[in-house]
Structure formats: structure tokens, C-alpha cells
PDB file of C-alpha atoms in Angstrom:
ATOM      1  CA  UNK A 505    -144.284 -67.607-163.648  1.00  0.00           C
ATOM      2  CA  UNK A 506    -143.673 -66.250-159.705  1.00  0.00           C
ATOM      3  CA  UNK A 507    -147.382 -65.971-159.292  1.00  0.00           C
ATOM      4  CA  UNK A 508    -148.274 -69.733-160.947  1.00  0.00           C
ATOM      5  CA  UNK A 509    -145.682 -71.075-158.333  1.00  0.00           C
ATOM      6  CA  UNK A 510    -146.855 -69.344-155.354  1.00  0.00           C
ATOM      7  CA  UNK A 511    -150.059 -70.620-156.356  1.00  0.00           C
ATOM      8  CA  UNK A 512    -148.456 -74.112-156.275  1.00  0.00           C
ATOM      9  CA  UNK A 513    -146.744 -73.622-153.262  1.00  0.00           C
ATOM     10  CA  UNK A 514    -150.300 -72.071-151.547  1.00  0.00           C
ATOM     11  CA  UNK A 515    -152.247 -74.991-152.889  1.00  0.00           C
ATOM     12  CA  UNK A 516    -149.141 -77.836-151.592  1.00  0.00           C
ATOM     13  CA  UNK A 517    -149.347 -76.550-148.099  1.00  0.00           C
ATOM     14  CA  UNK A 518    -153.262 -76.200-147.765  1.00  0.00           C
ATOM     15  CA  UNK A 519    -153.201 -79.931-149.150  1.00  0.00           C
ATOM     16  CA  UNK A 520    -151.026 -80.809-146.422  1.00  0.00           C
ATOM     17  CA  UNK A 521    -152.903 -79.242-143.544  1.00  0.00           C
ATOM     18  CA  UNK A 522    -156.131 -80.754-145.301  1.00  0.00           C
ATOM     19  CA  UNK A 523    -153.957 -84.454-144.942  1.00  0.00           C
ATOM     20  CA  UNK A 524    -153.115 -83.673-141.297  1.00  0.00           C
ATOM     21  CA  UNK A 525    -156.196 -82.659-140.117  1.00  0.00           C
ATOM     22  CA  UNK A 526    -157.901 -85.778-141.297  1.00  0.00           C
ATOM     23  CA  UNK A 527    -155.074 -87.543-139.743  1.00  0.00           C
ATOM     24  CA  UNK A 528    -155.716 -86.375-136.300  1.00  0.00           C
ATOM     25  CA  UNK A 529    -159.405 -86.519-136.566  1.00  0.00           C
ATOM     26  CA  UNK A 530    -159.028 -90.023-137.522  1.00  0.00           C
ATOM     27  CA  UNK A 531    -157.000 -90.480-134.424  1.00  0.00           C
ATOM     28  CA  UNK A 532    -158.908 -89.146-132.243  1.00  0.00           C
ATOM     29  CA  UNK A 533    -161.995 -91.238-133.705  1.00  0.00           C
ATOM     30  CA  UNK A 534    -163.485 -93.145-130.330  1.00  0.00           C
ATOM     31  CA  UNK A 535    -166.698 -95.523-130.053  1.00  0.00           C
ATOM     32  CA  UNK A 536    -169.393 -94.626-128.166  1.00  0.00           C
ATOM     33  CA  UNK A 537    -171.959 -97.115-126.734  1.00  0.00           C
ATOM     34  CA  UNK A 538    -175.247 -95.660-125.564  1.00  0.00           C
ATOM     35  CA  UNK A 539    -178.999 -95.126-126.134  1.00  0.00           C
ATOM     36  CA  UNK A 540    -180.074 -92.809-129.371  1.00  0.00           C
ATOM     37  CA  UNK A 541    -182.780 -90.250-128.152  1.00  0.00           C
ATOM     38  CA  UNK A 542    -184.019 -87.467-129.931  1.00  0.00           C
ATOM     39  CA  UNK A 543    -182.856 -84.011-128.821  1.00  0.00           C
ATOM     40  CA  UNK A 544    -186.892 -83.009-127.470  1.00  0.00           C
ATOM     41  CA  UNK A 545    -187.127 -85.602-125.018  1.00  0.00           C
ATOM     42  CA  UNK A 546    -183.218 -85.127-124.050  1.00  0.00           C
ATOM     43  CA  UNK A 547    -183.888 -81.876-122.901  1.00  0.00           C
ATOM     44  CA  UNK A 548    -186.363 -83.157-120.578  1.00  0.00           C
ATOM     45  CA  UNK A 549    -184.353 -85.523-118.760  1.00  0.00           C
ATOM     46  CA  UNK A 550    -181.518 -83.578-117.994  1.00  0.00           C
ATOM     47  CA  UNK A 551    -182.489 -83.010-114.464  1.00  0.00           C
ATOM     48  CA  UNK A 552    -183.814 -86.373-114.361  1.00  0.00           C
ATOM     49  CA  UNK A 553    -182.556 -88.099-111.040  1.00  0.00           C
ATOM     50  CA  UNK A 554    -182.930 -91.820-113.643  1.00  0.00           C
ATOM     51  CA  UNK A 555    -182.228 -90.892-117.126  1.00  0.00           C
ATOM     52  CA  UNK A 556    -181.615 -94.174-118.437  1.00  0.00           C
ATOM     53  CA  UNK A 557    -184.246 -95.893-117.286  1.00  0.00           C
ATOM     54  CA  UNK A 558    -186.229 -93.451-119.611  1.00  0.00           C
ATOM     55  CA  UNK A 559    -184.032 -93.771-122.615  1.00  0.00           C
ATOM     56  CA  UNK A 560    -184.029 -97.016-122.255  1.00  0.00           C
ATOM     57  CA  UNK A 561    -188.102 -96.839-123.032  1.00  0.00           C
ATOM     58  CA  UNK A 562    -188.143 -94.257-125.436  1.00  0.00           C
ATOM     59  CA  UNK A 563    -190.294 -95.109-128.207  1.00  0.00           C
ATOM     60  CA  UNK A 564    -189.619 -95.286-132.588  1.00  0.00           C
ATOM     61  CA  UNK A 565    -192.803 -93.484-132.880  1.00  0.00           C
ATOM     62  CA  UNK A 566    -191.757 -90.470-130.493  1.00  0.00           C
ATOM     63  CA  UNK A 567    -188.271 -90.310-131.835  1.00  0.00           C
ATOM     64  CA  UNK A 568    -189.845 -90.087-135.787  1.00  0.00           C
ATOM     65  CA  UNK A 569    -192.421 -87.587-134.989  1.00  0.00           C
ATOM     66  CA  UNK A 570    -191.665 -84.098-137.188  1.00  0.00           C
ATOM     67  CA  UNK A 571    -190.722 -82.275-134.148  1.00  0.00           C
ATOM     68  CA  UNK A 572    -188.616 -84.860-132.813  1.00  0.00           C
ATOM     69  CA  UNK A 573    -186.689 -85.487-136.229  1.00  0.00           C
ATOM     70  CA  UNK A 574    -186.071 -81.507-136.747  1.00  0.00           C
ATOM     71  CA  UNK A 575    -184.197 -81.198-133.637  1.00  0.00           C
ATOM     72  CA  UNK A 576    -181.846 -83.557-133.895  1.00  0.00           C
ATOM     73  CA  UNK A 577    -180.715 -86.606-132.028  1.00  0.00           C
ATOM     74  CA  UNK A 578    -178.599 -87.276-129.294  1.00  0.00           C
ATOM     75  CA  UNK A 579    -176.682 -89.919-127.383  1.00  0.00           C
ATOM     76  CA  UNK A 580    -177.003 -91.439-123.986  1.00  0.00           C
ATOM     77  CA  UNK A 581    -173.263 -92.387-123.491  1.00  0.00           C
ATOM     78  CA  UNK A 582    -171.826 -92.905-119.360  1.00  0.00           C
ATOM     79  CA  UNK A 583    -174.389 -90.969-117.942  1.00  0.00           C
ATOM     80  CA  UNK A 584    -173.866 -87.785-120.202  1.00  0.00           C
ATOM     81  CA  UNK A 585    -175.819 -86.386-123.277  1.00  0.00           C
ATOM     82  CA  UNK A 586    -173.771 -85.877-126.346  1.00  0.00           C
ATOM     83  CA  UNK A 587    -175.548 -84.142-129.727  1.00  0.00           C
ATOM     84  CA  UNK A 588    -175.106 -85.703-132.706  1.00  0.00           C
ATOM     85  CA  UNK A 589    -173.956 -83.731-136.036  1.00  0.00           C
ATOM     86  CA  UNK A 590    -175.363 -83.213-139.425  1.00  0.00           C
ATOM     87  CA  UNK A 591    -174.423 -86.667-140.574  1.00  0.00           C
ATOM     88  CA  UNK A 592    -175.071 -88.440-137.034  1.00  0.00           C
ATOM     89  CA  UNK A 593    -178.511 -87.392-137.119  1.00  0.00           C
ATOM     90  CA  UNK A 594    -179.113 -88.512-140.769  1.00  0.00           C
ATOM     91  CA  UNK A 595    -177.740 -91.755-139.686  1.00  0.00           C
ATOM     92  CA  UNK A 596    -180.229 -91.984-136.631  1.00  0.00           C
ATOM     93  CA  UNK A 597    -183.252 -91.299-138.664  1.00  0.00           C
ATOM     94  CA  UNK A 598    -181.810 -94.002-140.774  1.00  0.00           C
ATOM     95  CA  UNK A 599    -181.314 -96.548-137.716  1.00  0.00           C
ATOM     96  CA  UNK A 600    -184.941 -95.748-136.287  1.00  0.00           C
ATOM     97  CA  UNK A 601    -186.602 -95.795-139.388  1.00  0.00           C
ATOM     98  CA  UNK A 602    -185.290 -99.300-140.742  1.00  0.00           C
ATOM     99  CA  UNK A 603    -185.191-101.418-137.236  1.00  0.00           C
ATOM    100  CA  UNK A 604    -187.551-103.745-135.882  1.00  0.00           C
ATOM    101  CA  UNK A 605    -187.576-102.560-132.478  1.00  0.00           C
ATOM    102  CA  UNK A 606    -189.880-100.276-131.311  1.00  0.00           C
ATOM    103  CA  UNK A 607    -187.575 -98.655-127.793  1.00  0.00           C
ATOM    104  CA  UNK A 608    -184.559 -98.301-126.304  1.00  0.00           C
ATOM    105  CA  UNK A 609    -182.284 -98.373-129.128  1.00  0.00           C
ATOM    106  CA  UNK A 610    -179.177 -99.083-128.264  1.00  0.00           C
ATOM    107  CA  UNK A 611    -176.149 -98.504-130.424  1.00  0.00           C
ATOM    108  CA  UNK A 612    -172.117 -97.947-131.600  1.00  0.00           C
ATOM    109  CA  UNK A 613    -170.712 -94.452-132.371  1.00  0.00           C
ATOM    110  CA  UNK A 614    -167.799 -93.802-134.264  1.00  0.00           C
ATOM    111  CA  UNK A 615    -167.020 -90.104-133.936  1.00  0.00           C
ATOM    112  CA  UNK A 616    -164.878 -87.655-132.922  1.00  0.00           C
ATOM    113  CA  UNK A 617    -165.415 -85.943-129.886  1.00  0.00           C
ATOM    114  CA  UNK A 618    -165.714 -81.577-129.874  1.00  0.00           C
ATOM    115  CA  UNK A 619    -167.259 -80.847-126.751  1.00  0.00           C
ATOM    116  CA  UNK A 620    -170.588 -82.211-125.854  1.00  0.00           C
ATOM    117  CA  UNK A 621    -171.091 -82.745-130.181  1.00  0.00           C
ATOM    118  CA  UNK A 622    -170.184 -86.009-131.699  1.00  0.00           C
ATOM    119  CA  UNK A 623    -169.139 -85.839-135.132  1.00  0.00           C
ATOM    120  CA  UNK A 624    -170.458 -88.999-136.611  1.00  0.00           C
ATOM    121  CA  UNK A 625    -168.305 -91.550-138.743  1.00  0.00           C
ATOM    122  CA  UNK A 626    -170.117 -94.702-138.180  1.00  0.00           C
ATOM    123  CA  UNK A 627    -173.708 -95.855-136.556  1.00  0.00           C
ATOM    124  CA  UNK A 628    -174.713 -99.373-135.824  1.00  0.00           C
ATOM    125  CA  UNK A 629    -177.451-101.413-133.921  1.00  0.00           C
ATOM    126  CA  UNK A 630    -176.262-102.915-131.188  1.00  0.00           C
ATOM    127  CA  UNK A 631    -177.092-105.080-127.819  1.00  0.00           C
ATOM    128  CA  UNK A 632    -176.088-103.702-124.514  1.00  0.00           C
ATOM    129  CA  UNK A 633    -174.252-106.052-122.768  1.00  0.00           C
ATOM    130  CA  UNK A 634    -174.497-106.395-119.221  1.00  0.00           C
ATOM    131  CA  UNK A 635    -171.469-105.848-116.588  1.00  0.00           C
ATOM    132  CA  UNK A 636    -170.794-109.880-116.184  1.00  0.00           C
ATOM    133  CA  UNK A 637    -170.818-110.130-120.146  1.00  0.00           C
ATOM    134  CA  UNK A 638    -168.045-107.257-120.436  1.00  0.00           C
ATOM    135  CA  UNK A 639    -165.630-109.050-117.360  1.00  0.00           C
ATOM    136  CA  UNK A 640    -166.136-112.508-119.221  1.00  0.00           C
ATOM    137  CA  UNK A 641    -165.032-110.671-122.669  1.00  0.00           C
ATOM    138  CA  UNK A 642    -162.022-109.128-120.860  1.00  0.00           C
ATOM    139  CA  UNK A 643    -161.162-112.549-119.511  1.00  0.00           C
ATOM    140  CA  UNK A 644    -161.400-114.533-122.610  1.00  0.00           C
ATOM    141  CA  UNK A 645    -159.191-111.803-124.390  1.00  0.00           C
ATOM    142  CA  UNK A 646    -156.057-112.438-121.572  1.00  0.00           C
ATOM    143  CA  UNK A 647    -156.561-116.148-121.347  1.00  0.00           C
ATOM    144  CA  UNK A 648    -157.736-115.452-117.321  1.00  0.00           C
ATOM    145  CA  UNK A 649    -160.495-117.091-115.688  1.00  0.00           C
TER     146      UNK A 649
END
């Protein structure tokens, strides 16, 4: 009877630390904006004086070739590189393989942040907007103009 409540007690507390760990993870979620690359041609803009100008070029076809796909994808977020996980790059290959476009594929990240790694909640298509969009979005939100 001790042992079949310790048991109890073991399996309370590991669902609690289960409950607060997806808590935290959930608040620490943050959107990302950026360009989806694959992981080969990441690696060789990193010393790349104009990264973005190159992601924002990169073809479908070079980001769905075999090579490409087993390495993984990444994200061109503010200037920095961030690797996507398991489920991130299942997503991408999703994402490139269903749109219309055929470069610079711009897109939303929901993830949480370890590191340089993004672990992926959410993917979606998106437009980039451009700097005057974003201060006429602010402005509409506090009633300025």
C-alpha cells in the first residue's frame, strides 16, 4: 500500500513539473519575422557583408533539393541566423513545397527561443512590410497621426 502511494505521489509531482514546464515554454513563446533558408546556403552567408539581400533571392528549387532538405532550415530573423527544430523544419518543407512563390519566402515564427535553435509552434506565409507600413500600424493602434 506504501509503495502504490509513493508511486502516486512520484507520478503527481512529475505531472506537475510536466504542467509547469509547458507553462513557461508557452510564455516564453515569441514571433519571429524573417526569411526561411535552408541550412546549406546559410552557412555560406555567414560572413556575407549583405545577407539579406541573398535570402531575400533564394530560390524553392534550391531550398527543396535533397541536400538542402536533409540539413535543415533556418531563419533570417534581425540580422541573425536561427536553426529551426525537428518540427520547424517539417513545417518549412511544408511552406516551400505548397506556395506559389518561387524566392524569398518570407514568414511568422512561433517558437521558443534556446540559443541560436527555434523550437517551432507555428509557421505561416507572410509579406514583409516595409518600415513606413510598421510606423503607420503603430499609429493607427494609439489613435496618433
Amino acid at each position: 500500500m506504501k509503495r502504490i502511494a509513493q508511486t502516486t505521489k512520484t507520478m503527481l509531482i512529475m505531472a506537475a513539473l510536466l504542467a509547469l514546464t509547458d507553462a513557461l515554454a508557452a510564455e516564453n513563446q515569441k514571433e519571429w519575422k524573417g526569411y526561411l533558408i535552408d541550412r546549406q546556403c546559410a552557412d555560406s552567408i555567414r560572413q556575407d557583408n549583405n545577407p539579406k539581400t541573398f535570402v531575400m533571392h533564394h530560390t524553392k528549387d534550391c531550398a527543396l533539393m535533397p541536400n538542402c532538405r536533409a540539413r535543415g532550415y533556418a531563419l533570417f530573423a534581425d540580422g541573425k541566423l536561427y536553426e529551426l527544430d525537428r518540427k520547424g523544419n517539417e513545417l518549412a518543407i511544408q511552406l516551400l513545397s505548397s506556395t506559389k512563390k518561387e524566392r524569398g519566402f518570407y514568414v511568422r515564427v512561433k517558437a521558443v527561443s534556446r540559443g541560436s535553435l527555434l523550437k517551432v509552434k507555428s509557421m505561416t506565409e507572410s509579406e514583409e512590410s516595409k518600415p513606413h507600413e510598421e510606423a503607420d500600424m503603430e499609429k493607427s493602434k494609439h489613435g496618433t497621426d
